[in-house]
Short mmCIF file of C-alpha atoms in Angstrom, two decimals:
data_model
loop_
_atom_site.label_atom_id
_atom_site.label_comp_id
_atom_site.label_asym_id
_atom_site.label_seq_id
_atom_site.Cartn_x
_atom_site.Cartn_y
_atom_site.Cartn_z
CA UNK A 11 -51.09 -79.68 -176.19
CA UNK A 12 -47.90 -80.06 -174.16
CA UNK A 13 -45.13 -82.72 -174.30
CA UNK A 14 -47.05 -84.94 -171.89
CA UNK A 15 -50.17 -85.00 -174.03
CA UNK A 16 -52.28 -82.67 -171.94
CA UNK A 17 -54.69 -80.59 -173.99
CA UNK A 18 -56.61 -77.46 -173.27
CA UNK A 19 -58.39 -74.91 -175.47
CA UNK A 20 -59.81 -71.36 -175.55
CA UNK A 21 -62.24 -69.59 -177.94
CA UNK A 22 -60.96 -66.47 -179.79
CA UNK A 23 -63.07 -64.06 -181.88
CA UNK A 24 -61.29 -62.88 -185.10
CA UNK A 25 -62.65 -59.70 -186.66
CA UNK A 26 -61.84 -59.14 -190.36
CA UNK A 27 -61.62 -55.42 -191.15
CA UNK A 28 -61.28 -53.72 -194.61
CA UNK A 29 -58.32 -51.36 -194.21
CA UNK A 30 -57.39 -50.94 -197.85
CA UNK A 31 -58.26 -47.64 -199.49
CA UNK A 32 -60.40 -47.66 -202.64
CA UNK A 33 -58.83 -46.84 -206.01
CA UNK A 34 -60.14 -43.55 -207.46
CA UNK A 35 -60.15 -42.87 -211.22
CA UNK A 36 -60.96 -39.34 -212.51
CA UNK A 37 -61.94 -38.16 -215.95
CA UNK A 38 -59.20 -36.00 -217.41
CA UNK A 39 -61.03 -32.71 -217.14
CA UNK A 40 -64.70 -31.94 -217.59
CA UNK A 41 -66.14 -29.08 -219.69
CA UNK A 42 -69.48 -27.63 -218.67
CA UNK A 43 -71.51 -24.69 -220.02
CA UNK A 44 -73.06 -21.93 -217.93
CA UNK A 45 -76.85 -21.98 -218.20
CA UNK A 46 -78.96 -18.92 -219.04
CA UNK A 47 -79.53 -18.50 -215.29
CA UNK A 48 -75.84 -17.66 -214.93
CA UNK A 49 -75.21 -20.87 -212.98
CA UNK A 50 -74.45 -24.53 -213.61
CA UNK A 51 -74.23 -27.49 -211.22
CA UNK A 52 -71.85 -30.40 -211.45
CA UNK A 53 -71.91 -33.70 -209.54
CA UNK A 54 -69.04 -35.70 -208.20
CA UNK A 55 -70.27 -38.71 -210.13
CA UNK A 56 -69.65 -36.72 -213.37
CA UNK A 57 -65.92 -36.96 -212.69
CA UNK A 58 -65.81 -40.72 -212.02
CA UNK A 59 -63.95 -42.75 -214.64
CA UNK A 60 -64.39 -46.18 -212.98
CA UNK A 61 -63.22 -45.97 -209.38
CA UNK A 62 -63.25 -49.36 -207.56
CA UNK A 63 -62.53 -51.12 -204.27
CA UNK A 64 -61.22 -54.54 -203.19
CA UNK A 65 -64.34 -55.41 -201.21
CA UNK A 66 -68.00 -55.43 -202.16
CA UNK A 67 -70.15 -52.46 -201.31
CA UNK A 68 -71.30 -49.21 -202.78
CA UNK A 69 -68.75 -46.44 -203.25
CA UNK A 70 -69.64 -42.90 -202.25
CA UNK A 71 -68.34 -40.06 -204.49
CA UNK A 72 -67.87 -36.53 -203.20
CA UNK A 73 -65.87 -33.33 -203.77
CA UNK A 74 -64.31 -33.51 -200.27
CA UNK A 75 -63.90 -35.98 -197.38
CA UNK A 76 -67.49 -35.08 -196.47
CA UNK A 77 -69.46 -37.84 -198.18
CA UNK A 78 -72.45 -35.50 -198.42
CA UNK A 79 -70.48 -32.97 -200.53
CA UNK A 80 -71.72 -34.50 -203.76
CA UNK A 81 -72.55 -31.39 -205.80
CA UNK A 82 -70.98 -28.04 -206.61
CA UNK A 83 -72.49 -24.93 -208.21
CA UNK A 84 -70.49 -22.67 -210.52
CA UNK A 85 -71.47 -19.09 -211.44
CA UNK A 86 -70.19 -16.47 -213.86
CA UNK A 87 -67.46 -15.68 -211.38
CA UNK A 88 -66.02 -19.14 -211.96
CA UNK A 89 -65.48 -19.00 -215.71
CA UNK A 90 -62.36 -20.78 -216.79
CA UNK A 91 -60.53 -23.80 -215.42
CA UNK A 92 -61.42 -24.75 -211.84
CA UNK A 93 -59.31 -27.40 -210.03
CA UNK A 94 -61.37 -30.00 -208.11
CA UNK A 95 -60.86 -33.27 -206.20
CA UNK A 96 -62.91 -36.47 -206.49
CA UNK A 97 -63.08 -38.28 -203.14
CA UNK A 98 -64.02 -41.98 -203.12
CA UNK A 99 -65.30 -43.61 -199.87
CA UNK A 100 -65.86 -47.36 -199.60
CA UNK A 101 -68.33 -49.23 -197.37
CA UNK A 102 -65.74 -49.46 -194.61
CA UNK A 103 -65.16 -45.69 -194.61
CA UNK A 104 -61.76 -45.85 -196.30
CA UNK A 105 -61.09 -42.81 -198.51
CA UNK A 106 -58.78 -41.72 -201.29
CA UNK A 107 -58.98 -39.01 -203.98
CA UNK A 108 -57.74 -37.97 -207.41
CA UNK A 109 -57.29 -34.41 -208.75
CA UNK A 110 -58.75 -33.09 -211.99
CA UNK A 111 -60.45 -29.91 -213.25
CA UNK A 112 -63.74 -28.56 -214.49
CA UNK A 113 -63.65 -26.03 -217.37
CA UNK A 114 -66.56 -23.62 -216.99
CA UNK A 115 -67.48 -21.99 -220.30
CA UNK A 116 -69.94 -19.32 -221.40
CA UNK A 117 -70.33 -19.87 -225.13
CA UNK A 118 -73.87 -18.47 -225.25
CA UNK A 119 -73.00 -15.18 -223.49
CA UNK A 120 -75.16 -15.90 -220.47
CA UNK A 121 -72.74 -14.00 -218.25
CA UNK A 122 -72.24 -10.25 -218.32
CA UNK A 123 -68.95 -9.31 -219.94
CA UNK A 124 -66.06 -9.05 -217.55
CA UNK A 125 -63.78 -6.07 -217.82
CA UNK A 126 -60.20 -7.22 -217.42
CA UNK A 127 -57.45 -4.63 -217.00
CA UNK A 128 -55.70 -3.81 -220.27
CA UNK A 129 -52.07 -3.40 -221.28
CA UNK A 130 -51.91 -1.35 -224.49
CA UNK A 131 -49.47 0.86 -226.31
CA UNK A 132 -47.96 2.03 -229.59
CA UNK A 133 -44.60 1.10 -231.06
CA UNK A 134 -43.11 3.92 -233.14
CA UNK A 135 -39.74 5.35 -234.07
CA UNK A 136 -38.29 8.48 -232.53
CA UNK A 137 -39.80 10.34 -235.52
CA UNK A 138 -43.27 8.91 -234.74
CA UNK A 139 -43.31 6.39 -237.58
CA UNK A 140 -45.44 3.51 -236.37
CA UNK A 141 -43.88 0.08 -236.84
CA UNK A 142 -45.75 -2.84 -238.36
CA UNK A 143 -45.28 -6.59 -237.76
CA UNK A 144 -43.62 -6.27 -234.36
CA UNK A 145 -44.18 -9.46 -232.36
CA UNK A 146 -45.34 -8.33 -228.91
CA UNK A 147 -45.08 -11.12 -226.35
CA UNK A 148 -46.37 -11.43 -222.78
CA UNK A 149 -44.59 -13.83 -220.42
CA UNK A 150 -42.77 -15.79 -223.10
CA UNK A 151 -45.79 -16.99 -225.04
CA UNK A 152 -48.70 -16.49 -222.65
CA UNK A 153 -50.11 -13.99 -225.15
CA UNK A 154 -48.71 -12.68 -228.45
CA UNK A 155 -49.78 -10.41 -231.29
CA UNK A 156 -48.32 -8.69 -234.37
CA UNK A 157 -48.69 -4.94 -234.59
CA UNK A 158 -50.80 -3.61 -237.50
CA UNK A 159 -49.62 -0.62 -239.59
CA UNK A 160 -50.59 1.80 -236.80
CA UNK A 161 -48.08 0.09 -234.48
CA UNK A 162 -50.64 -0.56 -231.74
CA UNK A 163 -51.03 -3.57 -229.46
CA UNK A 164 -53.30 -4.47 -226.54
CA UNK A 165 -53.88 -7.36 -224.16
CA UNK A 166 -56.65 -8.03 -221.64
CA UNK A 167 -54.95 -9.61 -218.63
CA UNK A 168 -56.10 -11.54 -215.58
CA UNK A 169 -55.88 -9.11 -212.65
CA UNK A 170 -53.28 -9.69 -209.96
CA UNK A 171 -50.68 -11.35 -212.20
CA UNK A 172 -47.06 -10.51 -212.90
CA UNK A 173 -46.38 -9.75 -216.56
CA UNK A 174 -43.46 -8.89 -218.86
CA UNK A 175 -44.17 -7.27 -222.26
CA UNK A 176 -41.43 -7.83 -224.86
CA UNK A 177 -41.47 -6.55 -228.50
CA UNK A 178 -39.23 -8.16 -231.12
CA UNK A 179 -38.65 -7.70 -234.86
CA UNK A 180 -35.66 -9.15 -236.69
CA UNK A 181 -36.20 -8.95 -240.44
CA UNK A 182 -35.16 -6.88 -243.48
CA UNK A 183 -31.91 -5.56 -241.94
CA UNK A 184 -31.25 -3.32 -244.99
CA UNK A 185 -34.48 -1.36 -244.50
CA UNK A 186 -33.47 2.28 -244.05
CA UNK A 187 -29.72 1.53 -244.17
CA UNK A 188 -27.77 3.50 -246.78
CA UNK A 189 -24.33 4.96 -247.31
CA UNK A 190 -25.61 8.26 -245.88
CA UNK A 191 -25.81 6.53 -242.49
CA UNK A 192 -22.11 5.73 -242.83
CA UNK A 193 -21.38 9.38 -243.54
CA UNK A 194 -23.24 10.49 -240.41
CA UNK A 195 -21.53 7.87 -238.23
CA UNK A 196 -18.12 8.94 -239.59
CA UNK A 197 -18.84 12.53 -238.57
CA UNK A 198 -19.86 11.36 -235.10
CA UNK A 199 -16.70 9.29 -234.61
CA UNK A 200 -14.48 12.18 -235.75
CA UNK A 201 -16.37 14.70 -233.60
CA UNK A 202 -17.33 16.80 -236.64
CA UNK A 203 -21.07 16.50 -236.05
CA UNK A 204 -21.92 14.18 -233.12
CA UNK A 205 -25.24 12.34 -233.13
CA UNK A 206 -27.56 14.19 -230.78
CA UNK A 207 -30.05 11.46 -229.88
CA UNK A 208 -29.50 8.35 -227.76
CA UNK A 209 -31.72 6.43 -230.18
CA UNK A 210 -29.48 7.44 -233.10
CA UNK A 211 -26.47 6.19 -231.13
CA UNK A 212 -28.17 2.84 -230.44
CA UNK A 213 -28.88 2.61 -234.18
CA UNK A 214 -25.24 3.36 -235.00
CA UNK A 215 -24.01 0.57 -232.70
CA UNK A 216 -24.37 -2.10 -235.39
CA UNK A 217 -22.26 -4.74 -233.61
CA UNK A 218 -24.01 -4.22 -230.23
CA UNK A 219 -20.73 -3.42 -228.45
CA UNK A 220 -22.27 -0.51 -226.50
CA UNK A 221 -20.01 1.92 -228.34
CA UNK A 222 -19.68 3.47 -231.80
CA UNK A 223 -16.54 2.72 -233.77
CA UNK A 224 -15.20 1.96 -237.23
CA UNK A 225 -16.20 -1.68 -236.64
CA UNK A 226 -19.81 -0.56 -236.91
CA UNK A 227 -19.03 1.15 -240.22
CA UNK A 228 -17.47 -2.05 -241.53
CA UNK A 229 -20.59 -4.07 -240.68
CA UNK A 230 -22.94 -1.51 -242.22
CA UNK A 231 -20.87 -1.37 -245.41
CA UNK A 232 -20.82 -5.17 -245.68
CA UNK A 233 -24.59 -5.21 -245.30
CA UNK A 234 -25.06 -2.57 -248.01
CA UNK A 235 -22.75 -4.43 -250.40
CA UNK A 236 -24.52 -7.75 -249.67
CA UNK A 237 -21.39 -9.25 -248.15
CA UNK A 238 -23.26 -9.99 -244.89
CA UNK A 239 -26.93 -11.04 -244.63
CA UNK A 240 -27.57 -9.30 -241.29
CA UNK A 241 -25.92 -7.70 -238.25
CA UNK A 242 -23.91 -10.28 -236.28
CA UNK A 243 -24.64 -10.11 -232.54
CA UNK A 244 -27.59 -7.77 -233.07
CA UNK A 245 -31.17 -7.73 -234.29
CA UNK A 246 -32.65 -5.55 -237.03
CA UNK A 247 -34.71 -3.60 -234.49
CA UNK A 248 -34.34 -2.67 -230.83
CA UNK A 249 -37.16 -1.35 -228.64
CA UNK A 250 -36.82 0.96 -225.64
CA UNK A 251 -39.50 1.68 -223.04
CA UNK A 252 -40.69 5.16 -224.04
CA UNK A 253 -40.99 6.24 -220.39
CA UNK A 254 -37.32 5.53 -219.79
CA UNK A 255 -35.15 8.61 -219.26
CA UNK A 256 -31.49 8.17 -220.19
CA UNK A 257 -29.28 9.41 -217.31
CA UNK A 258 -26.79 10.71 -219.89
CA UNK A 259 -28.29 11.15 -223.40
CA UNK A 260 -24.75 11.29 -224.86
CA UNK A 261 -24.09 7.78 -223.54
CA UNK A 262 -27.16 5.53 -223.81
CA UNK A 263 -25.13 2.59 -222.43
CA UNK A 264 -24.29 4.25 -219.10
CA UNK A 265 -26.81 1.82 -217.65
CA UNK A 266 -28.79 -0.97 -219.28
CA UNK A 267 -31.82 0.59 -220.94
CA UNK A 268 -35.10 -1.34 -220.58
CA UNK A 269 -36.26 -3.28 -223.64
CA UNK A 270 -39.27 -4.76 -221.81
CA UNK A 271 -42.02 -3.39 -219.55
CA UNK A 272 -42.68 -5.28 -216.30
CA UNK A 273 -45.83 -5.38 -214.16
CA UNK A 274 -46.23 -6.79 -210.66
CA UNK A 275 -49.71 -7.53 -209.26
CA UNK A 276 -51.30 -5.93 -212.34
CA UNK A 277 -54.78 -4.59 -211.52
CA UNK A 278 -55.26 -1.30 -213.42
CA UNK A 279 -55.20 -0.37 -217.12
CA UNK A 280 -51.96 0.84 -218.65
CA UNK A 281 -52.91 2.31 -222.01
CA UNK A 282 -49.55 4.03 -222.63
CA UNK A 283 -47.13 1.10 -222.56
CA UNK A 284 -45.30 2.59 -225.53
CA UNK A 285 -41.93 1.65 -227.00
CA UNK A 286 -39.49 3.66 -229.11
CA UNK A 287 -38.41 1.52 -232.06
CA UNK A 288 -34.79 1.79 -233.21
CA UNK A 289 -33.84 0.44 -236.65
CA UNK A 290 -30.23 -0.69 -236.36
CA UNK A 291 -27.97 0.97 -238.93
CA UNK A 292 -30.48 3.71 -239.79
CA UNK A 293 -29.35 6.90 -238.05
CA UNK A 294 -31.10 9.36 -240.40
CA UNK A 295 -34.59 7.86 -239.98
CA UNK A 296 -35.17 6.80 -243.58
CA UNK A 297 -36.68 3.42 -242.67
CA UNK A 298 -40.05 2.40 -244.12
CA UNK A 299 -41.67 1.25 -240.89
CA UNK A 300 -45.08 0.16 -242.13
CA UNK A 301 -46.99 -0.61 -245.31
CA UNK A 302 -48.76 2.75 -245.33
CA UNK A 303 -45.54 4.77 -245.31
CA UNK A 304 -44.91 6.55 -248.56
CA UNK A 305 -41.70 5.41 -250.20
CA UNK A 306 -39.01 8.07 -250.15
CA UNK A 307 -39.04 9.74 -253.54
CA UNK A 308 -36.21 11.47 -255.34
CA UNK A 309 -35.99 15.12 -254.36
CA UNK A 310 -35.76 16.91 -257.71
CA UNK A 311 -34.33 20.04 -256.09
CA UNK A 312 -31.15 18.21 -255.05
CA UNK A 313 -29.82 17.36 -258.50
CA UNK A 314 -27.85 14.50 -260.02
CA UNK A 315 -24.55 12.74 -259.73
CA UNK A 316 -23.67 11.76 -263.27
CA UNK A 317 -21.12 9.03 -263.93
CA UNK A 318 -19.77 9.39 -267.42
CA UNK A 319 -18.74 6.48 -269.61
CA UNK A 320 -17.52 6.54 -273.18
CA UNK A 321 -19.58 4.31 -275.44
CA UNK A 322 -17.56 1.89 -277.51
CA UNK A 323 -18.13 -0.98 -279.87
CA UNK A 324 -16.87 -4.25 -278.42
CA UNK A 325 -15.51 -7.21 -280.37
CA UNK A 326 -15.84 -10.77 -279.11
CA UNK A 327 -12.65 -12.14 -277.57
CA UNK A 328 -11.10 -8.71 -276.91
CA UNK A 329 -10.28 -7.25 -273.46
CA UNK A 330 -11.44 -3.76 -272.50
CA UNK A 331 -10.96 -1.37 -269.58
CA UNK A 332 -13.90 0.90 -268.79
CA UNK A 333 -13.28 4.02 -266.65
CA UNK A 334 -16.06 5.35 -264.43
CA UNK A 335 -15.61 9.10 -264.09
CA UNK A 336 -17.75 11.52 -262.10
CA UNK A 337 -19.09 14.69 -263.63
CA UNK A 338 -19.31 17.93 -261.64
CA UNK A 339 -20.80 16.94 -258.28
CA UNK A 340 -19.81 17.69 -254.69
CA UNK A 341 -20.71 14.65 -252.61
CA UNK A 342 -19.91 12.94 -249.31
CA UNK A 343 -20.90 9.49 -250.47
CA UNK A 344 -22.61 7.38 -253.10
CA UNK A 345 -23.89 3.87 -253.69
CA UNK A 346 -25.16 1.96 -256.70
CA UNK A 347 -25.32 -1.48 -258.30
CA UNK A 348 -24.06 -1.98 -261.84
CA UNK A 349 -25.60 -4.74 -263.95
CA UNK A 350 -23.72 -6.18 -266.90
CA UNK A 351 -24.84 -8.72 -269.49
CA UNK A 352 -23.15 -12.01 -268.55
CA UNK A 353 -23.83 -13.41 -272.01
CA UNK A 354 -21.70 -10.70 -273.56
CA UNK A 355 -19.22 -9.69 -270.85
CA UNK A 356 -16.96 -11.48 -268.39
CA UNK A 357 -15.57 -9.44 -265.49
CA UNK A 358 -11.83 -9.89 -265.12
CA UNK A 359 -10.83 -7.23 -262.59
CA UNK A 360 -12.07 -4.32 -260.50
CA UNK A 361 -9.49 -1.54 -260.25
CA UNK A 362 -10.28 0.90 -257.39
CA UNK A 363 -9.29 4.54 -257.73
CA UNK A 364 -11.26 6.74 -255.31
CA UNK A 365 -11.65 4.01 -252.70
CA UNK A 366 -10.27 0.53 -252.05
CA UNK A 367 -11.33 -3.04 -252.69
CA UNK A 368 -13.53 -2.79 -249.56
CA UNK A 369 -15.81 -0.45 -251.51
CA UNK A 370 -17.02 -3.25 -253.77
CA UNK A 371 -19.40 -6.16 -253.30
CA UNK A 372 -18.85 -9.01 -255.74
CA UNK A 373 -20.98 -11.72 -254.13
CA UNK A 374 -23.42 -11.56 -257.06
CA UNK A 375 -20.95 -11.07 -259.87
CA UNK A 376 -22.00 -14.42 -261.39
CA UNK A 377 -25.45 -12.88 -261.79
CA UNK A 378 -23.96 -9.84 -263.52
CA UNK A 379 -24.09 -7.49 -260.51
CA UNK A 380 -21.32 -5.31 -259.08
CA UNK A 381 -22.17 -3.29 -255.96
CA UNK A 382 -20.14 -0.31 -254.85
CA UNK A 383 -20.27 2.51 -252.32
CA UNK A 384 -18.00 5.19 -250.98
CA UNK A 385 -18.28 7.59 -248.05
CA UNK A 386 -16.30 10.33 -246.33
CA UNK A 387 -17.10 12.53 -243.36
CA UNK A 388 -16.73 15.70 -245.43
CA UNK A 389 -17.86 16.20 -249.00
CA UNK A 390 -15.54 16.71 -251.91
CA UNK A 391 -15.96 17.79 -255.53
CA UNK A 392 -15.58 14.76 -257.77
CA UNK A 393 -15.57 16.66 -261.06
CA UNK A 394 -13.42 14.60 -263.41
CA UNK A 395 -12.51 12.17 -260.62
CA UNK A 396 -11.86 8.59 -261.68
CA UNK A 397 -13.99 6.49 -259.33
CA UNK A 398 -12.83 3.06 -260.49
CA UNK A 399 -12.20 1.00 -263.61
CA UNK A 400 -13.56 -2.35 -264.69
CA UNK A 401 -11.75 -4.78 -266.95
CA UNK A 402 -13.96 -7.01 -269.04
CA UNK A 403 -13.53 -9.64 -271.68
CA UNK A 404 -16.10 -9.31 -274.44
CA UNK A 405 -17.89 -12.59 -275.15
CA UNK A 406 -19.89 -11.17 -278.05
CA UNK A 407 -20.00 -8.06 -280.16
CA UNK A 408 -21.91 -5.24 -278.45
CA UNK A 409 -21.70 -1.65 -277.23
CA UNK A 410 -21.29 -0.52 -273.62
CA UNK A 411 -24.71 1.17 -273.77
CA UNK A 412 -26.29 -2.19 -274.63
CA UNK A 413 -24.69 -4.27 -271.87
CA UNK A 414 -24.41 -1.92 -268.84
CA UNK A 415 -27.08 -0.30 -266.67
CA UNK A 416 -27.90 0.59 -263.08
CA UNK A 417 -29.92 -1.95 -261.12
CA UNK A 418 -32.33 -0.76 -258.42
CA UNK A 419 -33.52 -4.20 -257.34
CA UNK A 420 -30.67 -4.77 -254.88
CA UNK A 421 -29.33 -1.28 -254.13
CA UNK A 422 -30.87 2.14 -254.63
CA UNK A 423 -28.49 4.31 -256.68
CA UNK A 424 -28.00 7.52 -254.75
CA UNK A 425 -25.45 10.10 -253.62
CA UNK A 426 -25.44 12.91 -251.01
CA UNK A 427 -24.55 16.56 -251.36
CA UNK A 428 -22.97 18.73 -248.60
CA UNK A 429 -26.46 19.37 -247.14
CA UNK A 430 -27.08 15.59 -246.96
CA UNK A 431 -29.73 15.90 -249.66
CA UNK A 432 -30.34 13.04 -252.00
CA UNK A 433 -28.76 13.07 -255.45
CA UNK A 434 -29.86 10.70 -258.18
CA UNK A 435 -26.98 8.62 -259.54
CA UNK A 436 -27.15 8.23 -263.31
CA UNK A 437 -24.95 6.51 -265.86
CA UNK A 438 -24.27 8.66 -268.90
CA UNK A 439 -23.04 6.26 -271.55
CA UNK A 440 -22.18 8.20 -274.64
CA UNK A 441 -24.84 10.82 -273.83
CA UNK A 442 -27.68 8.45 -272.81
CA UNK A 443 -28.99 7.56 -269.35
CA UNK A 444 -29.52 3.78 -268.97
CA UNK A 445 -31.04 1.46 -266.37
CA UNK A 446 -31.73 -2.29 -266.76
CA UNK A 447 -31.66 -1.88 -270.53
CA UNK A 448 -34.06 1.08 -270.35
CA UNK A 449 -32.47 4.20 -271.76
CA UNK A 450 -33.57 7.82 -271.36
CA UNK A 451 -31.84 10.14 -273.82
CA UNK A 452 -31.06 13.81 -273.48
CA UNK A 453 -33.80 15.91 -275.03
CA UNK A 454 -33.02 17.58 -278.35
CA UNK A 455 -32.53 20.42 -278.72
CA UNK A 456 -31.33 21.38 -275.27
CA UNK A 457 -31.63 24.22 -274.29
CA UNK A 458 -34.89 24.82 -276.17
CA UNK A 459 -37.38 27.63 -276.50
CA UNK A 460 -40.72 26.24 -277.70
CA UNK A 461 -40.38 22.60 -278.70
CA UNK A 462 -38.09 19.69 -277.89
CA UNK A 463 -38.07 15.92 -278.36
CA UNK A 464 -37.48 13.41 -275.56
CA UNK A 465 -36.33 9.97 -276.69
CA UNK A 466 -36.14 6.71 -274.76
CA UNK A 467 -35.48 3.05 -275.41
CA UNK A 468 -37.45 0.14 -273.90
CA UNK A 469 -36.05 -3.41 -274.09
CA UNK A 470 -38.23 -6.37 -275.11
CA UNK A 471 -40.32 -7.84 -272.29
CA UNK A 472 -38.74 -10.84 -270.62
CA UNK A 473 -40.46 -14.22 -270.35
CA UNK A 474 -43.28 -14.06 -267.84
CA UNK A 475 -43.56 -10.28 -267.96
CA UNK A 476 -46.86 -8.68 -268.93
CA UNK A 477 -47.48 -5.48 -270.82
CA UNK A 478 -47.14 -2.40 -268.70
CA UNK A 479 -47.68 1.32 -269.05
CA UNK A 480 -44.92 3.91 -269.14
CA UNK A 481 -45.21 7.36 -267.61
CA UNK A 482 -43.22 10.39 -268.77
CA UNK A 483 -43.55 13.40 -266.44
CA UNK A 484 -42.26 16.96 -266.80
CA UNK A 485 -41.51 18.76 -263.51
CA UNK A 486 -40.16 22.03 -262.24
CA UNK A 487 -37.44 22.36 -259.59
CA UNK A 488 -40.07 22.22 -256.82
CA UNK A 489 -41.26 18.82 -258.01
CA UNK A 490 -44.57 20.13 -259.39
CA UNK A 491 -45.89 18.11 -262.33
CA UNK A 492 -46.23 20.32 -265.40
CA UNK A 493 -47.19 17.68 -267.94
CA UNK A 494 -47.69 13.93 -268.02
CA UNK A 495 -47.68 11.42 -270.87
CA UNK A 496 -49.05 7.92 -270.25
CA UNK A 497 -47.88 5.47 -272.89
CA UNK A 498 -48.30 1.79 -273.61
CA UNK A 499 -45.16 -0.32 -273.39
CA UNK A 500 -43.61 -0.84 -276.82
CA UNK A 501 -40.14 -2.28 -277.14
CA UNK A 502 -37.57 -0.24 -279.04
CA UNK A 503 -36.87 3.46 -279.50
CA UNK A 504 -39.73 5.90 -278.88
CA UNK A 505 -39.96 9.66 -278.58
CA UNK A 506 -42.33 12.29 -277.28
CA UNK A 507 -42.64 15.77 -278.75
CA UNK A 508 -42.91 18.36 -275.99
CA UNK A 509 -44.34 21.85 -276.40
CA UNK A 510 -46.64 24.35 -274.74
CA UNK A 511 -44.83 24.54 -271.40
CA UNK A 512 -45.43 27.63 -269.28
CA UNK A 513 -42.42 27.21 -266.99
CA UNK A 514 -38.91 28.30 -267.88
CA UNK A 515 -35.43 27.68 -266.55
CA UNK A 516 -34.23 24.31 -265.23
CA UNK A 517 -36.81 21.53 -265.67
CA UNK A 518 -36.74 17.78 -265.10
CA UNK A 519 -38.23 14.92 -267.05
CA UNK A 520 -38.82 11.51 -265.48
CA UNK A 521 -39.49 8.17 -267.16
CA UNK A 522 -41.26 5.60 -264.96
CA UNK A 523 -41.95 1.93 -265.61
CA UNK A 524 -43.18 -0.73 -263.18
CA UNK A 525 -39.78 -1.13 -261.55
CA UNK A 526 -37.62 1.76 -262.72
CA UNK A 527 -37.39 5.54 -262.56
CA UNK A 528 -34.99 7.53 -264.76
CA UNK A 529 -34.53 11.27 -264.41
CA UNK A 530 -32.80 13.89 -266.53
CA UNK A 531 -32.46 17.64 -266.56
CA UNK A 532 -33.21 20.11 -269.37
CA UNK A 533 -33.28 23.89 -269.84
CA UNK A 534 -36.01 26.02 -271.40
CA UNK A 535 -35.23 29.67 -272.09
#
C-alpha cells in the first residue's frame, strides 16, 4: 500500500529449517568385559546419557559422523582404556558429539597373557649389600614399589614410552655412622690415607657440598651425639646408576653423576638397571642395609678400651667430681653414652680434658644420658689419660657403681685401635664392669689354673618387662665358644663356677641379656 492508497500483493513461500545442532550427553566412561571368544562388541547407544534435540524426531547415535557406524568390536589387543566419540544426528541431519572412553577388561583371563618389556634391577652397596625398603619410582608416581631384603625391583612397562626410574630412601640417618667414619674422613682430609672409592667420597660429603671438609665432620659428629636429627641439605642414602663410569674416580663431582636411569621409546627388556647405594656418613661400609644382614658383632680378637672409675659412697646434698681415665689402650677414636640415675644424681658440669665441649652431646641429659665421642687421624696411647670429668650433686645416698652405666640404646660403645679394629668400651667402676645396672665382675681368682668363679649382678625387672634368659659364654681369642651357660633371669648377685676348660691363655667371657652384652677378659695358665 502506497501513500495514495494503491494496494498490490505477492505470494511468498517461507521454508522453516532446523539448523540447531542436537545436544549430546555421554556416560562418563563405560567398562566392558572381553568374552571367552576374545572379543566384545559395544554399541553407540550404550554411551548415551540422555542426548536431546530442540525439534521432534528420532536421534541417530553413532561412533563417527557416519550414522551407520553404530557398533564397534574390541579384541584382546584393545585391553585398557580406549577413547571414543558419541555422535548424535537429528532428523534434520544436524550433528554434534561428546568424548568419553570405554575400559576394556579381561577379568576372566580370556586373552592370552601379554608380555610387556620389563625394567628390573638390584640396589646394593659398593660391597654388594642389598638395600631394603628403597622406594623405586617410575615417572613421578606412574609406578612405585619398595625393594625387599634382596634389593630387587621390577616393572612391566607399556612399550614405546619414555620412562625415568628414581630410587629414594631417607630414613635412619645414623645407620652405619660411627666415630670410625670420622677418623677415616680426617685421614682423607689430611692426605694421610685418602679414600680410594668415589662412593666413599660421596658418603663422606655429609653436607652435599660436592667436597669433603671439616664441615662434614662437624655434621657427622652432631648426628652421632644426637645434636642433629639428620643431615641438612642431604638425604640418608644416595643412589648412582651402576653403569656410570666416573671420569675421575678421585673427584666424583667432576660432572653430575646420574641418580636416575632414563629410557626413551622403551621396547626391550632391561634386566640390569642396577644402582649403587651410598649411605651418607658411612665410609667404612658398616651399614645394616637389610633385615637379613647379621648385626656386626664384637670382634674378640681386638680387645677392650677400659675406662677406669673409682667407686665411692655418695652422701645426699654433697657435690662430687668423677674423673674418667683410660687404661692402657692405643686408639684413634671412641664413642659411648653414659647413663646416670636422675633420681640420685644431678649433673652440674662437664669438664673436658682430652677433647673440647664439642665432644659431648647433652640433648638428653634430662633423661640421664650423656653422649661423648673423640677422634683423631692418628692413634695415640691413652694409658692413664684423663678423658673428662663430670661434676654431680648427689640427691640421695648411693655408690657410683649403682648409679652409672653404659647405655647401648642410643649409641654403641666402641673404640678403634691403630688397625681400625673394633674395641669394646667398658666402664670399670671399682673393679666391676657395668651397663644399665647390669654388672659383670672380674672372675676370681684371675689368673686361674683349674677353677674360677664369674659373678654378675642383674637389676630388678622394670614395669612392663617380662622374664628373660641370660647367657654366659666362654670364648677363646678366635671367638670360638668353649662353654655356654643359659640361666633364668633372677635379680641380684649371681655367680657361675667355671671348670673343665681345655683352652689356655687369654680367654673371654660374655654376659648377654635381651638388650645388653658385657665382655671381660681372663687368663688361664
